[in-house]
Amino acid sequence: MYFRALVFLEKNQKDYISSSELAEFVHIKPPQIRKDFSYFGAFGTKGIGYDIKNLINEIQSILKLDSPQKAALIGAGKLGTALCLFPGFKAYGFEISAIFDKDPDKIGKKIGNTTIEDVATVDSLTQRNIKLAILAVPANTAQSTTAELVQAGITGILNLSPCYLDVPPDVKVVTIDIAMELGALPYYI
Amino acid sequence: MYFRALVFLEKNQKDYISSSELAEFVHIKPPQIRKDFSYFGAFGTKGIGYDIKNLINEIQSILKLDSPQKAALIGAGKLGTALCLFPGFKAYGFEISAIFDKDPDKIGKKIGNTTIEDVATVDSLTQRNIKLAILAVPANTAQSTTAELVQAGITGILNLSPCYLDVPPDVKVVTIDIAMELGALPYYI
DNA sequence: AGTTGTGAATTTATTCACAGCA
DNA sequence: TGCTGTGAATAAATTCACAACT
């Protein structure tokens, strides 16, 4: 979140930002920000604040976003296609360099300039050294596809289906359940 | 999350579930579940567990998901269209009953059986008594569109653009930043 | 015998407040 | 003077452990 904010604020005129200014922007209290950063090092200058460019580099390095990351998209349906064409991944250095689907009508076609491959061949990810997958398949096939991804050496999965995925402890899953997030709104209203 | 899990587990043979069984399913510890429920009431039976159907009803009522909810989609691009056709909202009682876009080529066309309207006419949401909006517009127009939505009486926004939205205190925003979630994976790997 | 509901204990997260430095 | 970095203080969340109940 800090990374996203700083990349945005980098465009402004200023070179330095204080924890209070950043705090106002991300709606978090200043000591929280300083404490968060302090877990990883001392990136600021007393009396001045944080050099924005330098801080971006530090966070990029902490998050391992300092080298380009290849990701595979599994599921070239409406949502998968939308994500594939979504420009937002670039800011984090992600490139979707492989797309898989099980639909024979889609295999061989292209999204952008990436050709859709048969999901039965996900094991090729091992050789291609792709470690990240965006899973945009129906909930009922999510778990079985996940098993194949893990088999293919995937260690990070962004799961867009509304279900929990069982994976070995060395695989990290982040689940985004869009309907569930919407489901929380009426309570607050 | 409990709601999602219980709706799924409802399909199984059993009528009752203990906090330990539910805990295993959602990967949360049993006392956490009991404590969470206890903030809202005593829904279980000692020695037996929770009546699944009854618990679903209780949670539905807490979350205000017990009556159908109308939502408006703002932005009929690839992502918006995918969301609109996404079946997952139904489980929570949501219906996307209005779609808006600013592109004249899209206005008047249909997604599913809902006609796309001009985003300049979002103020009609007031009369239609729609209080929820799914915002799937580019980041640079998100804030200005939000202001119009608030003006039109929207009190809950599911924001899919990677930016913070400024709203009055009586409006609740939930932001899903898909790229940011993916951005967290390399750190864990 | 088995499970809930909940005060107490523990752990974790947040905030304060200020020494130390530019 | 102004802001960071951080130990101490406070607040919040989680977990324990067990009485109460079916």
Coordinates of C-alpha atoms (C1' of nucleotides) in Angstrom, one line a residue:
Chain A
M1 CA 0.0 0.0 0.0
Y2 CA 2.9 2.3 0.8
F3 CA 4.5 1.4 -2.4
R4 CA 1.4 2.2 -4.4
A5 CA 1.1 5.5 -2.7
L6 CA 4.7 6.5 -3.1
V7 CA 4.8 5.6 -6.8
F8 CA 1.8 7.9 -7.1
L9 CA 3.3 10.7 -5.1
E10 CA 6.6 10.4 -6.9
K11 CA 5.0 12.3 -9.8
N12 CA 4.5 15.4 -7.6
Q13 CA 7.1 18.1 -7.3
K14 CA 8.5 17.1 -4.0
D15 CA 11.6 14.9 -3.3
Y16 CA 11.0 14.3 0.4
I17 CA 7.9 13.2 2.3
S18 CA 7.3 13.1 6.0
S19 CA 5.5 10.3 7.8
S20 CA 2.7 12.8 8.6
E21 CA 2.2 13.7 4.9
L22 CA 2.2 10.0 3.8
A23 CA -0.1 9.2 6.7
E24 CA -2.6 11.7 5.5
F25 CA -2.5 10.3 2.0
V26 CA -2.9 6.6 3.0
H27 CA -5.2 7.3 6.0
I28 CA -2.9 5.7 8.5
K29 CA -1.4 7.4 11.6
P30 CA 2.2 8.6 11.3
P31 CA 3.8 6.5 14.1
Q32 CA 2.3 3.4 12.4
I33 CA 4.2 4.2 9.2
R34 CA 7.5 4.9 11.0
K35 CA 7.1 1.7 13.0
D36 CA 6.3 -0.3 9.9
F37 CA 9.4 0.9 8.1
S38 CA 11.6 0.5 11.2
Y39 CA 11.0 -3.3 11.1
F40 CA 13.1 -3.3 7.9
G41 CA 15.6 -0.5 8.4
A42 CA 16.1 3.2 8.9
F43 CA 15.2 4.8 5.6
G44 CA 14.5 8.4 6.6
T45 CA 16.5 11.5 7.6
K46 CA 15.8 13.1 10.9
G47 CA 14.4 16.5 10.6
I48 CA 13.6 16.0 6.9
G49 CA 11.6 12.9 6.2
Y50 CA 11.9 10.2 3.6
D51 CA 13.5 10.6 0.1
I52 CA 10.6 9.3 -2.0
K53 CA 12.7 7.7 -4.7
N54 CA 15.0 6.0 -2.2
L55 CA 12.0 4.8 -0.2
I56 CA 10.4 3.3 -3.3
N57 CA 13.6 1.4 -4.0
E58 CA 13.9 0.2 -0.4
I59 CA 10.3 -1.1 -0.4
Q60 CA 10.7 -2.6 -3.9
S61 CA 13.6 -4.5 -2.6
I62 CA 11.8 -5.7 0.6
L63 CA 8.8 -6.9 -1.4
K64 CA 11.1 -8.5 -4.0
L65 CA 9.6 -6.3 -6.7
D66 CA 13.0 -5.0 -7.8
S67 CA 13.4 -7.6 -10.6
P68 CA 10.7 -8.3 -13.2
Q69 CA 8.3 -11.1 -12.3
K70 CA 6.7 -13.5 -14.7
A71 CA 3.2 -14.7 -14.0
A72 CA 0.9 -17.2 -15.6
L73 CA -2.8 -16.7 -16.0
I74 CA -5.0 -19.8 -15.6
G75 CA -8.4 -19.4 -17.1
A76 CA -9.0 -17.2 -20.1
G77 CA -12.7 -16.4 -19.4
K78 CA -14.1 -12.9 -19.1
L79 CA -12.4 -12.2 -15.9
G80 CA -9.0 -13.7 -16.9
T81 CA -9.1 -11.8 -20.1
A82 CA -9.8 -8.5 -18.3
L83 CA -7.0 -9.1 -15.9
C84 CA -4.6 -10.0 -18.7
L85 CA -5.2 -6.7 -20.4
F86 CA -5.3 -4.7 -17.2
P87 CA -2.4 -2.2 -17.2
G88 CA -2.0 -2.1 -13.4
F89 CA 0.3 -5.1 -13.1
K90 CA 3.2 -3.2 -14.8
A91 CA 3.7 -0.8 -12.0
Y92 CA 4.8 -3.8 -9.8
G93 CA 7.0 -5.3 -12.6
F94 CA 4.7 -8.1 -13.4
E95 CA 4.3 -9.6 -16.9
I96 CA 1.7 -12.2 -17.8
S97 CA 3.9 -14.4 -19.9
A98 CA 1.7 -17.5 -20.2
I99 CA -2.0 -18.1 -20.4
F100 CA -3.8 -21.4 -20.0
D101 CA -7.4 -22.6 -20.6
K102 CA -9.1 -25.9 -21.0
D103 CA -11.5 -24.8 -23.8
P104 CA -10.3 -26.2 -27.2
D105 CA -11.9 -23.2 -28.9
K106 CA -9.7 -20.8 -27.0
I107 CA -6.4 -22.8 -27.2
G108 CA -4.2 -21.3 -29.9
K109 CA -5.9 -17.9 -29.8
K110 CA -4.3 -14.9 -28.4
I111 CA -5.0 -12.3 -25.7
G112 CA -2.8 -9.3 -26.4
N113 CA 0.2 -11.0 -27.9
T114 CA 0.2 -14.1 -25.7
T115 CA -1.1 -17.4 -27.1
I116 CA -3.5 -19.4 -25.0
E117 CA -2.1 -22.9 -24.2
D118 CA -3.8 -26.1 -23.1
V119 CA -4.2 -26.2 -19.3
A120 CA -3.2 -29.8 -19.5
T121 CA 0.3 -28.6 -20.3
V122 CA 0.8 -26.3 -17.2
D123 CA 3.8 -28.5 -16.2
S124 CA 5.8 -26.6 -18.8
L125 CA 5.9 -23.7 -16.2
T126 CA 8.7 -25.6 -14.5
Q127 CA 11.1 -25.2 -17.4
R128 CA 10.0 -21.6 -18.0
N129 CA 10.8 -20.7 -14.4
I130 CA 7.4 -19.1 -13.8
K131 CA 6.6 -19.2 -10.1
L132 CA 3.5 -17.0 -9.9
A133 CA 0.0 -17.9 -11.1
I134 CA -3.3 -15.9 -11.3
L135 CA -6.1 -18.4 -10.9
A136 CA -9.3 -17.3 -12.7
V137 CA -11.1 -20.6 -13.1
P138 CA -14.6 -21.6 -11.9
A139 CA -14.6 -22.5 -8.1
N140 CA -15.4 -26.2 -8.8
T141 CA -12.1 -26.7 -10.7
A142 CA -9.9 -24.4 -8.6
Q143 CA -8.6 -27.0 -6.2
S144 CA -7.7 -29.5 -8.8
T145 CA -6.0 -26.9 -11.0
T146 CA -4.1 -25.7 -7.9
A147 CA -2.7 -29.2 -7.4
E148 CA -1.4 -29.2 -10.9
L149 CA 0.1 -25.7 -10.5
V150 CA 1.9 -26.8 -7.3
Q151 CA 3.1 -29.8 -9.1
A152 CA 4.5 -27.5 -11.8
G153 CA 6.5 -25.6 -9.2
I154 CA 4.3 -22.6 -8.7
T155 CA 4.9 -21.1 -5.3
G156 CA 2.5 -18.1 -5.3
I157 CA -1.1 -18.1 -6.3
L158 CA -3.5 -15.2 -6.7
N159 CA -6.9 -17.0 -6.3
L160 CA -9.9 -15.2 -7.7
S161 CA -12.4 -18.0 -6.9
P162 CA -14.5 -17.9 -3.8
C163 CA -12.9 -20.9 -2.0
Y164 CA -10.1 -21.9 0.2
L165 CA -7.2 -23.6 -1.6
D166 CA -5.3 -26.4 0.1
V167 CA -1.6 -26.0 -0.7
P168 CA 1.7 -27.2 0.9
P169 CA 3.2 -24.8 3.5
D170 CA 5.8 -23.4 1.0
V171 CA 3.1 -22.1 -1.3
K172 CA 1.5 -18.8 -0.6
V173 CA -2.1 -18.1 -1.7
V174 CA -3.8 -14.8 -1.7
T175 CA -7.5 -15.0 -2.3
I176 CA -9.7 -12.2 -3.6
D177 CA -13.4 -13.0 -3.3
I178 CA -15.1 -10.1 -5.0
A179 CA -18.6 -11.1 -4.0
M180 CA -17.6 -11.5 -0.4
E181 CA -16.1 -8.0 -0.3
L182 CA -19.4 -6.6 -1.7
G183 CA -21.2 -8.8 0.8
A184 CA -19.6 -6.9 3.6
L185 CA -21.0 -3.5 2.5
P186 CA -24.7 -3.8 3.6
Y187 CA -23.5 -4.4 7.2
Y188 CA -21.6 -1.1 7.3
I189 CA -24.4 0.8 5.6
Chain B
M1 CA -16.2 -15.7 5.3
Y2 CA -18.2 -17.8 7.7
F3 CA -21.2 -17.2 5.6
R4 CA -19.5 -18.4 2.4
A5 CA -18.2 -21.5 4.2
L6 CA -21.6 -22.3 5.7
V7 CA -23.5 -21.9 2.4
F8 CA -21.0 -24.4 0.9
L9 CA -21.2 -26.8 3.8
E10 CA -25.0 -26.7 3.8
K11 CA -24.9 -28.9 0.8
N12 CA -23.4 -31.7 2.8
Q13 CA -25.4 -34.3 4.6
K14 CA -25.0 -32.9 8.1
D15 CA -27.4 -30.5 9.9
Y16 CA -25.1 -29.4 12.7
I17 CA -21.5 -28.3 12.7
S18 CA -19.1 -27.8 15.7
S19 CA -16.7 -24.8 15.9
S20 CA -13.8 -27.3 15.5
E21 CA -15.2 -28.6 12.2
L22 CA -15.9 -25.1 10.8
A23 CA -12.5 -24.1 12.1
E24 CA -10.8 -26.8 10.1
F25 CA -12.6 -25.7 7.0
V26 CA -11.9 -22.0 7.2
H27 CA -8.4 -22.4 8.7
I28 CA -9.2 -20.5 11.8
K29 CA -9.0 -21.7 15.4
P30 CA -12.2 -22.9 17.2
P31 CA -12.3 -20.3 20.0
Q32 CA -11.9 -17.5 17.5
I33 CA -15.1 -18.7 15.8
R34 CA -17.0 -19.0 19.0
K35 CA -15.8 -15.6 20.2
D36 CA -16.8 -14.0 16.9
F37 CA -20.3 -15.4 17.0
S38 CA -20.7 -14.5 20.7
Y39 CA -20.4 -10.8 19.9
F40 CA -23.7 -11.0 18.1
G41 CA -25.5 -13.7 20.2
A42 CA -25.6 -17.3 21.3
F43 CA -26.4 -19.3 18.2
G44 CA -25.2 -22.8 19.2
T45 CA -26.4 -25.7 21.3
K46 CA -24.0 -26.9 24.0
G47 CA -22.8 -30.4 23.4
I48 CA -24.1 -30.4 19.8
G49 CA -22.8 -27.4 17.9
Y50 CA -24.4 -25.0 15.5
D51 CA -27.5 -25.7 13.3
I52 CA -26.1 -24.9 9.9
K53 CA -29.3 -23.5 8.4
N54 CA -30.1 -21.5 11.5
L55 CA -26.5 -20.1 11.6
I56 CA -26.7 -19.0 8.0
N57 CA -29.9 -17.2 8.7
E58 CA -28.4 -15.5 11.8
I59 CA -25.3 -14.3 9.9
Q60 CA -27.4 -13.3 6.9
S61 CA -29.4 -11.1 9.2
I62 CA -26.3 -9.6 10.9
L63 CA -24.8 -8.8 7.6
K64 CA -28.1 -7.4 6.3
L65 CA -28.0 -9.9 3.5
D66 CA -31.5 -11.3 4.3
S67 CA -33.2 -9.1 1.8
P68 CA -32.2 -8.8 -1.9
Q69 CA -29.7 -6.0 -2.5
K70 CA -29.6 -3.9 -5.7
A71 CA -26.3 -2.7 -7.0
A72 CA -25.1 -0.5 -9.8
L73 CA -22.1 -1.2 -12.0
I74 CA -20.1 1.9 -13.0
G75 CA -17.8 1.2 -16.0
A76 CA -18.7 -1.4 -18.6
G77 CA -15.2 -2.2 -19.7
K78 CA -13.7 -5.7 -19.7
L79 CA -13.6 -5.9 -15.9
G80 CA -17.0 -4.5 -15.4
T81 CA -18.5 -6.8 -17.9
A82 CA -16.8 -9.8 -16.4
L83 CA -18.1 -8.8 -13.0
C84 CA -21.6 -8.2 -14.3
L85 CA -21.8 -11.7 -15.7
F86 CA -20.1 -13.3 -12.7
P87 CA -22.6 -15.7 -11.0
G88 CA -21.0 -15.3 -7.5
F89 CA -23.0 -12.3 -6.4
K90 CA -26.3 -14.2 -6.4
A91 CA -25.3 -16.2 -3.3
Y92 CA -25.2 -13.0 -1.3
G93 CA -28.5 -11.8 -2.7
F94 CA -27.1 -9.1 -5.0
E95 CA -28.5 -8.1 -8.3
I96 CA -26.8 -5.7 -10.7
S97 CA -29.8 -3.7 -11.7
A98 CA -28.1 -0.8 -13.4
I99 CA -25.0 -0.3 -15.6
F100 CA -23.4 3.0 -16.5
D101 CA -20.6 3.9 -18.9
K102 CA -19.4 7.1 -20.5
D103 CA -18.6 5.6 -23.9
P104 CA -21.4 6.6 -26.4
D105 CA -20.7 3.4 -28.3
K106 CA -21.7 1.3 -25.3
I107 CA -24.7 3.3 -24.0
G108 CA -27.9 1.6 -25.1
K109 CA -26.2 -1.8 -25.6
K110 CA -26.9 -4.6 -23.1
I111 CA -24.9 -6.8 -20.8
G112 CA -27.0 -9.8 -20.0
N113 CA -30.4 -8.2 -20.0
T114 CA -29.4 -4.9 -18.5
T115 CA -29.0 -1.9 -20.7
I116 CA -26.0 0.4 -20.3
E117 CA -26.9 3.9 -19.4
D118 CA -25.0 7.2 -19.7
V119 CA -22.8 7.7 -16.6
A120 CA -23.9 11.4 -16.7
T121 CA -27.3 10.1 -15.5
V122 CA -26.2 8.3 -12.4
D123 CA -28.3 10.7 -10.3
S124 CA -31.3 8.5 -11.3
L125 CA -30.0 6.0 -8.7
T126 CA -31.6 8.2 -6.1
Q127 CA -35.2 7.5 -7.4
R128 CA -34.4 3.8 -8.0
N129 CA -33.3 3.4 -4.4
I130 CA -30.0 1.8 -5.3
K131 CA -27.4 2.3 -2.5
L132 CA -24.5 0.1 -3.6
A133 CA -22.1 0.7 -6.5
I134 CA -19.4 -1.4 -8.0
L135 CA -16.8 1.0 -9.4
A136 CA -14.8 -0.4 -12.3
V137 CA -13.6 2.7 -14.0
P138 CA -10.0 3.9 -14.7
A139 CA -8.1 5.2 -11.7
N140 CA -7.9 8.7 -13.0
T141 CA -11.7 9.1 -13.1
A142 CA -12.5 7.1 -10.0
Q143 CA -12.5 10.0 -7.6
S144 CA -14.7 12.3 -9.7
T145 CA -17.2 9.5 -10.4
T146 CA -17.3 8.7 -6.7
A147 CA -18.3 12.3 -6.0
E148 CA -21.3 11.8 -8.4
L149 CA -22.2 8.5 -6.8
V150 CA -22.2 10.0 -3.3
Q151 CA -24.4 12.9 -4.7
A152 CA -26.8 10.2 -6.1
G153 CA -27.2 8.7 -2.6
I154 CA -24.8 5.8 -2.9
T155 CA -23.7 4.7 0.6
G156 CA -21.5 1.6 -0.2
I157 CA -18.8 1.4 -2.9
L158 CA -16.8 -1.6 -4.0
N159 CA -13.8 0.1 -5.6
L160 CA -11.7 -1.9 -8.1
S161 CA -9.3 0.9 -9.0
P162 CA -5.9 1.2 -7.3
C163 CA -6.5 4.4 -5.4
Y164 CA -8.0 5.7 -2.2
L165 CA -11.4 7.3 -2.5
D166 CA -12.4 10.3 -0.4
V167 CA -16.0 10.0 0.8
P168 CA -18.1 11.4 3.6
P169 CA -18.0 9.4 6.8
D170 CA -21.4 7.9 6.2
V171 CA -20.2 6.2 3.0
K172 CA -18.3 2.9 3.2
V173 CA -15.7 2.0 0.6
V174 CA -14.1 -1.4 0.1
T175 CA -11.2 -1.3 -2.2
I176 CA -9.9 -4.3 -4.1
D177 CA -6.5 -3.6 -5.7
I178 CA -5.8 -6.8 -7.6
A179 CA -2.3 -5.8 -8.7
M180 CA -1.4 -4.9 -5.1
E181 CA -2.5 -8.3 -3.9
L182 CA -0.4 -10.0 -6.5
G183 CA 2.4 -7.6 -5.5
A184 CA 2.5 -9.1 -2.1
L185 CA 3.3 -12.6 -3.3
P186 CA 7.0 -12.3 -4.2
Y187 CA 7.8 -11.2 -0.6
Y188 CA 6.2 -14.4 0.8
I189 CA 7.9 -16.6 -1.8
Chain C
dA1 C1' -19.5 -37.2 26.6
dG2 C1' -19.2 -33.3 24.0
dT3 C1' -19.7 -28.6 22.8
dT4 C1' -20.8 -23.9 23.7
dG5 C1' -20.1 -19.2 25.7
dT6 C1' -17.1 -16.4 28.1
dG7 C1' -14.1 -14.3 31.7
dA8 C1' -9.0 -14.3 32.3
dA9 C1' -4.6 -14.7 30.4
dT10 C1' -1.7 -14.1 26.7
dT11 C1' -0.1 -12.3 22.6
dT12 C1' 0.0 -9.0 19.1
dA13 C1' -0.7 -4.4 17.2
dT14 C1' -1.0 0.4 17.7
dT15 C1' 0.1 4.7 19.7
dC16 C1' 2.7 7.7 22.7
dA17 C1' 6.4 10.4 23.8
dC18 C1' 10.9 11.7 23.6
dA19 C1' 16.0 11.2 22.8
dG20 C1' 18.9 11.9 19.0
dC21 C1' 20.2 13.8 14.9
dA22 C1' 20.2 17.0 10.5
Chain D
dT1 C1' 13.3 23.6 14.6
dG2 C1' 11.5 19.4 12.7
dC3 C1' 11.4 14.9 11.9
dT4 C1' 12.9 10.1 12.5
dG5 C1' 13.5 5.8 15.1
dT6 C1' 12.2 3.3 19.0
dG7 C1' 11.5 1.8 23.9
dA8 C1' 7.5 2.1 26.9
dA9 C1' 2.6 2.3 27.4
dT10 C1' -1.7 1.4 25.8
dA11 C1' -5.2 -0.9 23.2
dA12 C1' -6.9 -4.7 20.7
dA13 C1' -7.1 -9.3 19.2
dT14 C1' -6.5 -14.0 20.1
dT15 C1' -6.3 -18.0 22.8
dC16 C1' -6.9 -20.6 27.0
dA17 C1' -9.5 -23.0 30.1
dC18 C1' -13.5 -24.2 32.3
dA19 C1' -18.4 -23.7 34.1
dA20 C1' -22.8 -24.6 32.2
dC21 C1' -25.7 -27.0 29.5
dT22 C1' -27.8 -30.9 26.3

